[in-house]
Amino acid sequence: MIKITLPDQSVREYASGITGMDIAQSISPRLAKEVLSITVNGDVWDLSRPINHDASIKLHKWDDAEGKHAFWHSSAHLMAEALQELYPGVKFGIGPAIENGFYYDVDLGDGKTISDADFITIENKMQELASRKLDYKRTEVAKNQALEFFARKKEEYKVELINDLEDGTISFYEQGNFTDLCRGPHLPNTEFIKASKILSVAGAYWRGDEKRKQLTRVYGITFPKKSMLDEYIVLLEEAKKRDHRRLGKEMELFTFSQRVGQGLPLWLPKGAQLRERLENFLKRVQRGYGYEPVITPHIGQKELYVTSGHYAKYGADSFQPIHTPAEGEEFLLKPMNCPHHCEIYRFKPRSYKDLPLRFAEFGTVYRYEQSGELHGLTRVRGFTQDDAHIFCRPDQLKEEFIKVIDIVLYIFKTLEFNEFTAQISLRDPNNKEKYIGSDENWEKAERAIIEASEEKGLKTTVELGEAAFYGPKLDFMVRDAIGRKWQLGTIQVDYNLPERFDLEYIGNDDKRHRPVMIHRAPFGSMERFVAVLIEHTGGKFPLWLTPEQAVVLPISEKYNDFAKKVSNILNNSDIRTAIDDRNEKIGRKIRDNELKRIPYLLIVGEKEFETNTISVRKQGDGDKGSMSIEDFAAMITKEIDELIKY
RNA sequence: GCCGGUGUAGCUCAGUUGGCCAGAGCAGCUGAUUUGUAAUCAGCUGGUCGGGGGUUCGAAUCCCUCCACCGGCUCCA
């Protein structure tokens, strides 16, 4: 007999060789119907794999990441089998589960492609196979057997994968007519998969290497219930409706021009105002934290970036130098603000008493992104960072770090990003030579970040080896209103630039010391942040940010003068108010302005004119009755004050 | 940059296998109507069909090429 410990620490005894499915069955038949995989002593296993020793286990259903993972991984195999039937001769690369679904990289053979029109055929084939209730069977094989098997099938990609594996740990999974090299785990059988959808196809280099063959990557998603697929499709449609590229155009916030150049956003008046409001908001917050504004030009001498080290690393893949007509000088469009800020630090000798210095600038930078990489406002070639560089003494690092976290948290709270996580990126302890700076400084910096995050109670993940070569960092990820993740702000510690620019301060020991730099951008970039804000809010911005807060709707032309008076009073109270004096019926005006996401519609007609009032309609909430203009102004002012306090 | 897809009016889209002056709705303009809580009616304007080249008696439609956009890959100071 063996002892099986469940997550609640209760212990059950079973005969050796019991499987996860047997255990589920013994707990409840209902559980047995829903369970998808099992964790055994920390490893995720198939439910059909025998357990031969004492173990702690956890059974996974759809709600667990592990359960979904097994489900989608098995679905990738199912799709592969479908492709094998539909495209004879297809060769397989890799087919993992991903955050939302799975993909399989396949080589269809020369000249063959899969297009949108083929998706339905693949989906139908998958469901046909699934309904046959094919078991996923695990076998363990020796390396030479595995090689022989796939060599015979002319699966050169699999052969390559196996060659890179250690002997003795190789497992195959087989369902129906499809056998794959796979670590698992998998579902018991294909019948769990009740709904399949092929989402897209794309090219993907074999093993991520652009010098190697490009395979066809087929993306799909599956569900244990048909209704869940329907819900997912609704979510995709909702995401489409919120797409910032679409709303940016519709709400007249920004545009792109082929003539200006790809990846170079043009901010339209309403978008520029929105952005300016965000900037002013952050400027005020930063003023309170002791930041000092600086302004630097958009270009700098090439030598500046040679000094910073960026030229060596990125020069060839950047916009190429600008040459002066006479002197033969070379300038680069600035790809970041830090070198300029370092020169500001160097303006005069600094004392330990001067530190920390916090130089802030909404600095516009230009980076040559590959053309296929550009995407709306989230990936552009010219963008403005809400940048600042803090120059401090090593002993001030943690305190400064905490203050930056405070700013980030305040921004998230004000803009209602209520769900977020932070990723701490540390250096790879086995690869220390990849990084610049002393061990002592690294340890100090990493400890500072970890402790600062703990003190602020951040929900963090730690990634080893993800640090920049010049220092560890903390990145913030927010979850938007429909559950998607976006990376926003970043805080990075840097020992490299102070070194390269030979930055110093005089300590209280009268000796020269090296300051530490913190790079930080709570929004990340204005472009990206506005994009995320649009997608998060679906264009229904917080009242204090929205371009037009209220529109006065006169019932007929007779009340245009009164409407004018109302809007003047409100605008004088800093409430951004427009008038819709088109020759339209009131129903039409309401409809159009609701669709424009105007927070408050103010209707004025005979009744309101007589009593000097307005009839208020709140966006999405209908008629709120009438009130005096002054009461409305006070109400709005109060509402904004509650949203944003600075 | 690479693979695949898309490109028709400001926006959303029709335009069958190449064939009269390229269409619709919305937006815009003009006029009528003077309106009470999510679309008043009528008329009009607007497109070198992404750019260039080619095939053809004839091209939005077929071919080549360039550009931009979309989905990914690679990259991201």
XYZ file of C-alpha atoms (C1' of nucleotides) in Angstrom:
723
model
C 0.000 0.000 0.000
C 1.079 3.589 -0.587
C 0.067 6.793 1.183
C -1.475 9.546 -0.910
C -1.627 13.006 0.656
C -4.346 15.323 -0.666
C -4.053 19.121 -0.722
C -6.063 19.416 2.510
C -3.340 17.236 4.126
C -5.676 14.293 4.558
C -3.987 10.970 3.792
C -5.548 8.023 1.965
C -4.084 4.595 1.392
C -4.181 2.915 -1.982
C -2.612 -0.085 -3.620
C 0.642 0.675 -5.390
C 0.067 1.356 -9.072
C -3.085 3.364 -8.485
C -3.725 6.066 -11.091
C -4.907 9.633 -10.714
C -8.170 8.696 -12.339
C -8.701 5.895 -9.826
C -8.111 8.318 -6.976
C -10.573 10.813 -8.449
C -13.073 7.996 -8.925
C -12.667 6.986 -5.277
C -13.349 10.534 -4.119
C -16.404 11.177 -6.262
C -17.705 10.134 -9.687
C -18.429 13.746 -10.445
C -14.813 14.682 -9.833
C -13.745 11.800 -12.060
C -15.773 13.321 -14.885
C -14.165 16.731 -14.550
C -10.588 15.996 -13.591
C -8.012 16.653 -16.320
C -4.578 16.080 -14.836
C -2.786 15.462 -11.556
C 0.231 16.897 -9.805
C 2.326 14.187 -8.148
C 5.067 15.453 -5.850
C 5.274 18.676 -7.811
C 5.205 17.161 -11.331
C 2.103 17.244 -13.464
C 1.142 13.773 -14.656
C -1.465 12.004 -16.730
C -4.384 10.606 -14.826
C -3.649 7.189 -16.259
C -0.047 7.004 -15.084
C 0.435 4.544 -12.187
C 1.717 5.908 -8.900
C 4.057 3.463 -7.205
C 5.160 5.307 -4.105
C 3.906 7.595 -1.366
C 3.024 10.983 -2.811
C 1.381 14.343 -2.303
C -1.085 14.960 -5.069
C -3.474 17.570 -6.378
C -6.140 16.824 -8.935
C -6.643 19.521 -11.576
C -9.894 20.515 -13.194
C -10.547 23.136 -15.881
C -10.294 25.937 -13.311
C -6.614 25.179 -12.656
C -3.916 26.365 -14.991
C -2.529 22.814 -14.926
C -5.880 21.397 -15.981
C -6.264 23.840 -18.864
C -2.698 23.186 -19.869
C -3.234 19.439 -20.200
C -6.513 20.077 -21.989
C -4.981 22.374 -24.586
C -1.866 20.331 -24.971
C -3.989 17.288 -25.762
C -5.992 19.463 -28.117
C -2.802 20.352 -29.967
C -2.276 16.626 -30.545
C -5.869 16.278 -31.673
C -5.417 19.119 -34.145
C -2.202 17.492 -35.334
C -4.065 14.283 -36.021
C -6.702 16.229 -37.938
C -3.999 17.967 -39.980
C -2.312 14.660 -40.641
C -5.533 13.332 -42.136
C -6.328 16.476 -44.101
C -2.808 17.234 -45.321
C -1.011 13.971 -46.061
C 2.738 14.311 -45.790
C 2.585 17.109 -43.248
C 5.559 17.210 -40.882
C 5.347 18.343 -37.327
C 7.468 20.761 -35.300
C 6.295 21.609 -31.807
C 2.755 21.980 -30.478
C 2.473 23.445 -27.001
C -0.396 24.807 -24.933
C -0.302 28.574 -24.527
C -2.120 31.079 -22.345
C -5.278 30.981 -24.426
C -5.331 27.739 -26.362
C -2.513 26.080 -28.220
C -0.672 25.964 -31.505
C 1.152 23.489 -33.647
C 4.024 24.349 -35.993
C 3.763 22.278 -39.138
C 5.561 21.959 -42.429
C 2.871 21.436 -45.040
C 5.324 20.893 -47.854
C 6.341 23.285 -50.577
C 3.769 25.734 -51.765
C 0.964 24.461 -49.564
C -0.875 26.835 -47.287
C -3.790 26.886 -44.916
C -6.235 29.759 -45.247
C -9.183 30.985 -43.200
C -11.539 29.027 -45.420
C -9.896 25.782 -44.320
C -10.442 26.429 -40.615
C -13.929 25.008 -40.534
C -12.751 21.784 -42.173
C -10.045 21.362 -39.555
C -12.474 22.152 -36.740
C -14.958 19.592 -38.023
C -12.275 16.968 -38.388
C -11.089 17.638 -34.841
C -14.579 17.172 -33.453
C -15.085 14.059 -35.516
C -11.883 12.573 -34.072
C -12.696 13.792 -30.569
C -16.040 12.080 -30.570
C -14.329 8.734 -31.219
C -13.093 8.881 -27.614
C -9.504 8.048 -28.504
C -7.301 7.323 -25.491
C -4.069 9.252 -25.044
C -1.571 6.441 -24.410
C 1.819 7.109 -22.888
C 4.815 4.896 -23.663
C 8.421 5.350 -22.650
C 11.048 4.580 -25.239
C 14.810 4.565 -25.537
C 16.424 7.360 -27.477
C 17.572 5.169 -30.384
C 14.097 3.657 -30.713
C 12.589 7.111 -30.763
C 15.019 8.287 -33.413
C 14.346 5.246 -35.519
C 10.594 5.732 -35.276
C 10.606 9.329 -36.452
C 13.401 8.837 -38.976
C 11.283 6.172 -40.620
C 8.384 8.650 -40.797
C 10.742 11.274 -42.230
C 9.845 13.633 -39.395
C 13.109 15.543 -39.492
C 11.975 18.127 -36.948
C 11.135 15.486 -34.374
C 14.445 13.761 -35.029
C 16.237 17.001 -34.318
C 14.301 17.480 -31.081
C 15.079 13.946 -29.925
C 18.759 14.371 -30.690
C 18.833 17.185 -28.171
C 17.219 15.064 -25.454
C 18.875 12.990 -22.773
C 18.439 9.275 -23.119
C 16.083 7.437 -20.822
C 13.453 10.110 -20.331
C 11.763 10.006 -23.692
C 8.037 9.477 -23.797
C 5.601 9.120 -26.678
C 1.924 9.819 -26.655
C -0.425 8.153 -29.039
C -4.051 8.745 -29.804
C -5.806 7.225 -32.785
C -3.391 7.322 -35.712
C -1.169 10.034 -34.297
C 1.970 9.440 -32.272
C 4.012 12.305 -30.921
C 7.145 12.902 -28.970
C 5.841 14.532 -25.833
C 6.534 14.970 -22.177
C 2.828 15.198 -21.393
C 0.706 15.231 -19.459
C -2.476 14.589 -21.376
C -6.162 14.030 -20.919
C -7.411 10.465 -20.531
C -9.125 10.608 -23.920
C -10.312 12.947 -26.662
C -13.937 12.916 -25.628
C -13.289 15.684 -23.100
C -12.845 18.081 -26.010
C -16.326 19.248 -26.912
C -15.668 22.388 -28.947
C -12.786 23.378 -31.219
C -11.932 26.566 -32.996
C -8.999 27.347 -35.242
C -8.080 30.947 -34.541
C -5.369 31.903 -37.015
C -2.349 30.780 -38.970
C 1.014 32.493 -39.022
C 4.566 31.860 -40.051
C 7.011 30.850 -37.339
C 10.671 30.026 -37.703
C 11.727 26.551 -36.733
C 13.181 26.845 -33.252
C 12.703 30.625 -33.365
C 15.699 31.047 -35.640
C 15.131 33.370 -38.554
C 17.841 31.648 -40.554
C 15.933 28.389 -40.506
C 12.848 27.240 -42.314
C 9.605 29.036 -41.624
C 6.842 26.681 -40.604
C 3.118 27.280 -40.551
C 1.867 27.880 -37.038
C -1.784 26.996 -36.593
C -3.432 28.528 -33.527
C -6.510 26.985 -31.988
C -8.548 26.839 -28.830
C -10.838 24.172 -27.418
C -13.265 23.840 -24.556
C -14.891 21.136 -22.478
C -18.293 22.697 -23.201
C -19.733 24.163 -26.356
C -21.142 27.117 -24.389
C -17.634 28.055 -23.244
C -16.528 28.429 -26.840
C -19.501 30.701 -27.486
C -18.512 32.822 -24.500
C -14.956 32.984 -25.742
C -16.132 34.181 -29.144
C -18.149 36.905 -27.428
C -14.995 37.927 -25.560
C -13.053 38.116 -28.811
C -15.758 40.338 -30.244
C -15.668 42.538 -27.163
C -11.894 42.846 -27.549
C -12.414 43.847 -31.155
C -14.861 46.552 -30.127
C -12.326 47.941 -27.671
C -9.407 47.860 -30.086
C -7.618 51.167 -29.551
C -6.816 51.464 -33.258
C -10.499 51.387 -34.067
C -11.580 53.627 -31.186
C -8.690 55.998 -31.757
C -10.032 56.679 -35.211
C -13.670 56.715 -34.237
C -13.112 59.063 -31.283
C -10.650 61.176 -33.235
C -7.764 60.718 -30.820
C -4.904 59.848 -33.158
C -4.120 58.737 -36.680
C -1.270 57.573 -38.872
C -0.293 58.856 -42.260
C 1.458 56.861 -44.909
C 3.100 60.086 -46.009
C 4.498 60.866 -42.555
C 5.705 57.315 -42.131
C 4.678 54.103 -40.485
C 4.826 53.897 -36.739
C 4.782 57.666 -36.334
C 1.541 58.608 -34.604
C -0.224 61.905 -35.231
C -2.169 63.039 -32.194
C -5.441 64.720 -33.108
C -6.722 67.575 -30.921
C -8.864 65.382 -28.676
C -6.109 62.819 -28.234
C -3.524 65.499 -27.577
C -5.750 66.983 -24.881
C -6.241 63.606 -23.290
C -2.527 62.985 -23.292
C -1.798 66.433 -21.941
C -4.163 65.816 -19.051
C -2.349 62.609 -18.203
C 0.973 64.398 -18.388
C -0.192 67.232 -16.159
C -1.554 64.723 -13.693
C 1.780 62.918 -13.477
C 3.738 66.173 -13.352
C 1.803 67.256 -10.294
C 2.278 63.905 -8.617
C 5.992 63.997 -9.358
C 6.390 67.538 -8.099
C 5.167 66.259 -4.757
C 7.871 63.624 -4.811
C 10.693 66.072 -5.415
C 11.172 65.598 -9.156
C 12.621 68.466 -11.164
C 11.665 68.942 -14.796
C 14.410 69.025 -17.415
C 14.162 69.389 -21.167
C 16.568 67.928 -23.708
C 16.708 67.941 -27.512
C 15.542 65.195 -29.837
C 18.980 64.441 -31.229
C 22.434 63.988 -29.798
C 25.887 63.497 -31.158
C 26.760 59.952 -32.082
C 29.602 60.173 -29.570
C 27.048 60.497 -26.767
C 25.690 57.043 -27.576
C 29.127 55.594 -28.067
C 29.810 56.726 -24.509
C 26.561 55.272 -23.219
C 27.290 51.973 -24.957
C 24.011 52.019 -26.864
C 25.681 52.670 -30.179
C 27.684 49.488 -30.009
C 24.658 47.468 -29.014
C 21.920 49.034 -31.159
C 23.584 51.373 -33.619
C 23.277 49.147 -36.651
C 19.599 48.477 -36.000
C 18.656 52.096 -35.336
C 17.737 55.030 -37.481
C 21.023 55.888 -39.128
C 23.005 58.998 -38.235
C 22.026 62.459 -39.416
C 24.948 64.232 -41.062
C 25.576 67.943 -40.916
C 26.207 69.558 -44.303
C 29.509 71.221 -43.519
C 31.340 69.924 -40.483
C 30.754 66.255 -41.161
C 29.318 65.709 -37.719
C 27.005 62.797 -36.990
C 23.896 62.988 -34.853
C 21.434 60.295 -33.840
C 17.757 60.607 -33.138
C 17.636 59.953 -29.451
C 16.491 56.435 -28.628
C 16.326 57.189 -24.904
C 16.735 60.155 -22.599
C 19.202 58.842 -20.060
C 22.454 59.933 -21.731
C 21.171 63.496 -21.939
C 20.152 63.365 -18.302
C 23.571 62.059 -17.335
C 25.077 65.133 -18.947
C 22.728 67.276 -16.888
C 24.035 65.536 -13.807
C 27.551 66.403 -14.933
C 26.701 70.086 -15.219
C 28.368 70.742 -11.883
C 30.041 68.853 -9.052
C 27.512 67.115 -6.855
C 27.662 66.609 -3.114
C 26.195 63.702 -1.189
C 23.891 66.322 0.270
C 22.457 67.046 -3.211
C 21.320 63.484 -3.697
C 18.945 62.145 -4.675
C 18.486 64.203 -7.806
C 15.371 63.375 -9.772
C 15.271 64.651 -13.344
C 11.954 64.196 -15.097
C 11.094 64.733 -18.731
C 8.357 63.683 -21.089
C 11.015 62.851 -23.607
C 10.193 61.821 -27.145
C 12.423 59.080 -28.452
C 12.798 57.312 -31.783
C 13.567 53.682 -32.288
C 13.735 51.777 -35.501
C 11.294 48.939 -34.941
C 11.054 46.328 -37.649
C 8.143 47.094 -39.936
C 6.258 43.896 -39.139
C 6.423 44.712 -35.473
C 4.521 47.979 -35.516
C 1.095 47.872 -33.950
C -1.244 50.804 -33.351
C 0.007 52.940 -30.484
C 1.481 50.029 -28.562
C 4.482 49.578 -30.833
C 5.664 52.673 -32.683
C 8.835 54.261 -33.954
C 8.423 57.612 -32.239
C 7.026 57.824 -28.727
C 7.144 59.847 -25.563
C 8.339 58.306 -22.345
C 7.165 59.632 -19.005
C 10.774 59.343 -18.129
C 12.792 60.279 -15.075
C 16.204 59.396 -13.785
C 16.972 59.353 -10.137
C 20.618 59.739 -9.184
C 21.141 58.608 -5.631
C 23.633 57.186 -3.190
C 23.653 53.404 -2.822
C 22.229 53.741 0.681
C 19.258 55.687 -0.700
C 18.356 53.128 -3.318
C 15.685 51.245 -1.441
C 13.931 54.337 -0.173
C 13.894 55.853 -3.650
C 12.637 52.624 -5.082
C 9.757 52.570 -2.635
C 8.810 56.113 -3.583
C 8.682 55.166 -7.243
C 6.472 52.197 -6.426
C 4.207 54.587 -4.537
C 3.822 56.736 -7.640
C 3.017 53.728 -9.798
C 0.448 52.449 -7.310
C -1.163 55.866 -7.052
C -1.498 56.069 -10.823
C -3.016 52.601 -11.071
C -5.492 53.440 -8.356
C -6.510 56.734 -9.898
C -6.973 55.198 -13.321
C -8.754 52.160 -11.954
C -6.324 49.495 -12.943
C -7.277 47.475 -9.921
C -5.627 44.226 -10.882
C -1.926 44.127 -11.471
C 1.179 42.125 -10.766
C 4.832 43.028 -10.704
C 7.727 41.080 -12.105
C 11.094 41.294 -10.387
C 13.858 40.590 -12.903
C 17.124 39.502 -11.357
C 20.398 38.392 -12.898
C 21.114 34.802 -13.713
C 23.282 33.645 -10.779
C 25.028 31.086 -12.994
C 25.977 33.604 -15.607
C 27.310 36.550 -13.662
C 29.838 37.540 -16.293
C 26.977 38.695 -18.543
C 26.353 41.615 -16.232
C 28.193 44.796 -15.421
C 28.817 45.980 -11.865
C 30.192 44.465 -8.689
C 28.608 41.504 -6.924
C 28.188 43.675 -3.886
C 26.204 46.304 -5.783
C 24.058 43.721 -7.486
C 23.193 42.041 -4.250
C 22.383 45.385 -2.707
C 20.176 46.392 -5.614
C 18.373 43.082 -5.849
C 17.748 43.100 -2.141
C 16.486 46.663 -2.354
C 13.951 45.734 -5.044
C 12.762 42.618 -3.269
C 12.421 44.363 0.075
C 10.739 47.400 -1.431
C 8.220 45.163 -3.198
C 7.557 43.251 -0.016
C 7.101 46.379 2.039
C 4.565 47.628 -0.484
C 2.783 44.285 -0.436
C 3.098 43.816 -4.191
C 2.006 40.596 -5.799
C 5.242 39.658 -7.502
C 6.863 36.990 -9.574
C 10.626 36.640 -9.667
C 12.421 35.888 -12.925
C 16.073 34.927 -12.804
C 18.154 35.974 -15.776
C 15.599 38.565 -16.943
C 17.512 41.550 -15.560
C 19.049 44.073 -17.946
C 22.791 43.729 -18.254
C 23.200 46.932 -16.264
C 20.896 46.206 -13.345
C 17.806 44.487 -11.957
C 14.322 45.812 -12.641
C 10.696 45.752 -11.635
C 7.978 45.733 -14.323
C 4.283 46.245 -13.759
C 1.598 44.271 -15.547
C -2.046 45.344 -15.383
C -5.129 43.325 -16.162
C -7.770 45.242 -18.075
C -11.541 45.224 -17.749
C -11.908 42.119 -19.906
C -9.045 40.208 -18.357
C -6.183 40.833 -20.757
C -2.684 41.555 -19.477
C -0.617 44.546 -20.507
C 2.838 45.567 -19.486
C 3.043 49.177 -18.380
C 5.477 50.864 -16.046
C 9.030 49.872 -15.348
C 11.619 50.705 -12.702
C 15.229 49.802 -13.428
C 18.400 50.085 -11.414
C 21.486 51.033 -13.399
C 25.160 50.879 -12.412
C 26.376 51.024 -15.963
C 25.685 54.580 -17.088
C 27.099 56.294 -13.993
C 30.255 54.328 -14.720
C 30.353 55.122 -18.423
C 29.631 58.809 -17.889
C 31.980 58.892 -14.931
C 29.340 60.401 -12.684
C 30.484 61.253 -9.198
C 29.537 62.911 -6.004
C 31.668 63.989 -3.083
C 30.823 61.987 0.004
C 30.927 63.148 3.611
C 34.350 61.470 3.701
C 35.501 64.064 1.146
C 36.116 61.285 -1.360
C 34.628 60.700 -4.799
C 31.807 58.167 -5.064
C 29.686 56.745 -7.835
C 25.952 57.421 -7.693
C 23.349 54.778 -8.664
C 20.732 55.568 -11.281
C 17.101 54.544 -11.308
C 15.307 54.735 -14.660
C 11.574 54.798 -14.253
C 8.482 55.332 -16.378
C 5.190 54.692 -14.564
C 3.109 54.893 -17.744
C 5.845 53.344 -19.846
C 5.128 55.570 -22.793
C 2.264 57.974 -23.369
C 1.363 56.156 -26.573
C 1.221 52.756 -25.021
C -0.533 53.965 -21.918
C -3.261 55.740 -23.853
C -3.726 52.602 -25.942
C -4.135 50.460 -22.841
C -6.439 53.029 -21.264
C -8.636 52.990 -24.364
C -8.849 49.208 -24.348
C -9.404 49.084 -20.589
C -12.241 51.602 -20.616
C -13.610 50.839 -24.065
C -13.292 54.572 -24.742
C -15.374 55.535 -21.711
C -12.632 57.497 -20.033
C -12.754 58.670 -16.433
C -14.637 61.949 -16.213
C -11.512 64.026 -15.503
C -9.773 62.749 -18.627
C -12.513 62.604 -21.196
C -12.304 65.222 -23.957
C -15.918 66.431 -23.610
C -17.507 66.054 -20.222
C -20.940 67.407 -21.102
C -22.943 68.437 -24.145
C -25.906 70.787 -24.011
C -28.792 69.673 -26.205
C -31.326 72.389 -26.983
C -34.792 71.018 -27.773
C -35.093 73.399 -30.694
C -33.359 76.369 -32.209
C -35.334 78.659 -29.894
C -33.212 77.528 -26.973
C -29.799 77.824 -28.602
C -29.120 81.066 -26.770
C -29.985 79.516 -23.449
C -27.799 76.511 -24.316
C -24.964 78.897 -25.054
C -25.448 80.508 -21.678
C -25.407 77.120 -19.922
C -22.256 76.003 -21.683
C -20.525 79.293 -20.861
C -21.287 78.959 -17.201
C -20.070 75.366 -17.140
C -16.929 76.060 -19.130
C -16.159 78.875 -16.719
C -16.402 76.296 -13.957
C -13.830 74.169 -15.819
C -16.353 71.670 -17.054
C -15.625 70.921 -20.689
C -18.977 71.498 -22.301
C -20.049 71.608 -25.935
C -23.390 72.378 -27.591
C -25.210 70.193 -30.075
C -27.255 72.814 -31.915
C -27.792 70.735 -35.024
C -31.206 70.955 -36.581
C -32.251 67.566 -35.244
C -34.845 66.152 -32.924
C -33.882 65.633 -29.317
C -33.985 61.838 -29.642
C -31.416 61.999 -32.389
C -29.139 64.283 -30.427
C -29.312 61.998 -27.409
C -28.528 58.948 -29.483
C -25.576 60.488 -31.278
C -24.029 61.893 -28.124
C -24.526 58.685 -26.183
C -22.699 56.880 -28.952
C -19.926 59.451 -28.678
C -19.564 58.369 -25.023
C -20.294 61.826 -23.621
C -20.631 61.397 -19.843
C -23.397 63.992 -19.324
C -26.091 65.226 -21.683
C -27.873 68.398 -20.635
C -31.253 68.964 -22.225
C -32.683 72.457 -22.323
C -36.121 73.484 -23.611
C -39.028 75.627 -22.599
C -39.280 74.187 -19.089
C -35.578 74.619 -18.320
C -35.448 78.092 -19.831
C -38.381 79.222 -17.640
C -36.824 77.848 -14.440
C -33.140 78.395 -15.351
C -32.365 74.697 -14.946
C -31.002 71.828 -17.004
C -32.335 68.332 -17.476
C -29.463 65.886 -16.873
C -28.846 62.552 -18.556
C -25.959 60.401 -17.462
C -24.165 58.233 -19.989
C -25.666 54.765 -19.965
C -27.926 55.662 -17.084
C -30.737 57.695 -18.648
C -32.699 60.638 -17.335
C -31.543 61.916 -13.921
C -34.107 64.745 -13.641
C -33.511 68.457 -13.653
C -31.299 70.657 -11.491
C -29.825 74.117 -11.464
C -26.714 74.805 -13.515
C -24.763 75.596 -10.374
C -25.801 72.384 -8.652
C -24.713 70.422 -11.697
C -21.353 72.173 -11.794
C -20.844 71.448 -8.106
C -21.805 67.828 -8.607
C -19.321 67.336 -11.437
C -16.543 69.095 -9.592
C -17.148 66.892 -6.595
C -17.227 63.758 -8.739
C -13.879 64.650 -10.279
C -12.338 65.531 -6.938
C -13.266 62.103 -5.678
C -11.694 60.454 -8.705
C -8.453 62.326 -8.578
C -6.769 63.972 -5.648
C -3.584 65.859 -6.234
C 13.110 41.947 -41.892
C 10.317 36.915 -42.667
C 5.501 33.920 -43.650
C 0.319 34.414 -44.681
C -3.767 37.698 -45.509
C -6.078 42.490 -46.743
C -6.356 47.299 -49.511
C -13.192 50.207 -53.489
C -15.940 57.670 -50.890
C -14.182 60.480 -44.186
C -16.403 55.444 -41.920
C -18.721 50.307 -42.701
C -19.181 47.488 -46.866
C -21.615 45.609 -52.251
C -19.386 45.028 -56.915
C -20.717 37.064 -59.722
C -16.553 33.914 -64.394
C -12.632 41.064 -67.173
C -17.744 44.462 -70.618
C -22.527 50.581 -70.612
C -20.294 56.913 -67.303
C -18.203 52.067 -60.018
C -22.858 51.261 -56.063
C -25.353 51.364 -50.869
C -25.833 52.947 -45.754
C -23.696 56.334 -42.310
C -20.987 60.986 -42.115
C -20.760 65.945 -44.831
C -23.417 70.037 -47.524
C -28.322 72.465 -48.916
C -33.446 72.905 -48.088
C -38.004 71.762 -45.515
C -39.471 70.781 -40.494
C -38.948 73.802 -34.698
C -38.919 69.274 -32.547
C -39.146 66.812 -24.872
C -35.175 61.800 -23.548
C -31.347 56.457 -28.312
C -32.057 57.460 -35.775
C -37.621 63.590 -39.244
C -37.923 64.014 -44.592
C -35.974 65.455 -49.462
C -32.036 66.822 -52.652
C -26.790 67.269 -53.488
C -21.525 66.694 -53.039
C -17.817 63.094 -52.642
C -13.809 57.602 -55.399
C -7.086 58.229 -61.170
C -11.009 51.129 -56.965
C -3.365 51.784 -52.224
C 0.939 53.581 -56.036
C 3.547 52.183 -60.552
C 4.120 48.872 -64.663
C 2.150 44.975 -67.854
C -1.574 41.545 -70.519
C -6.146 42.840 -73.326
C -10.341 45.888 -78.153
C -11.583 46.618 -72.910
C -8.982 45.860 -65.949
C -11.653 47.451 -59.373
C -11.523 42.282 -61.472
C -5.726 38.748 -64.535
C 0.052 39.150 -64.009
C 4.566 41.750 -61.979
C 6.454 45.249 -58.534
C 6.431 48.758 -54.627
C 3.720 50.784 -50.333
C 0.547 50.586 -46.163
C -2.455 47.824 -42.897
C -3.974 43.001 -40.310
C -2.431 38.023 -37.807
C 1.918 35.838 -36.169
C 7.536 34.947 -36.071
C 12.188 37.339 -34.860
C 13.473 41.825 -32.048
C 12.560 45.391 -28.087
C 17.984 50.389 -24.847
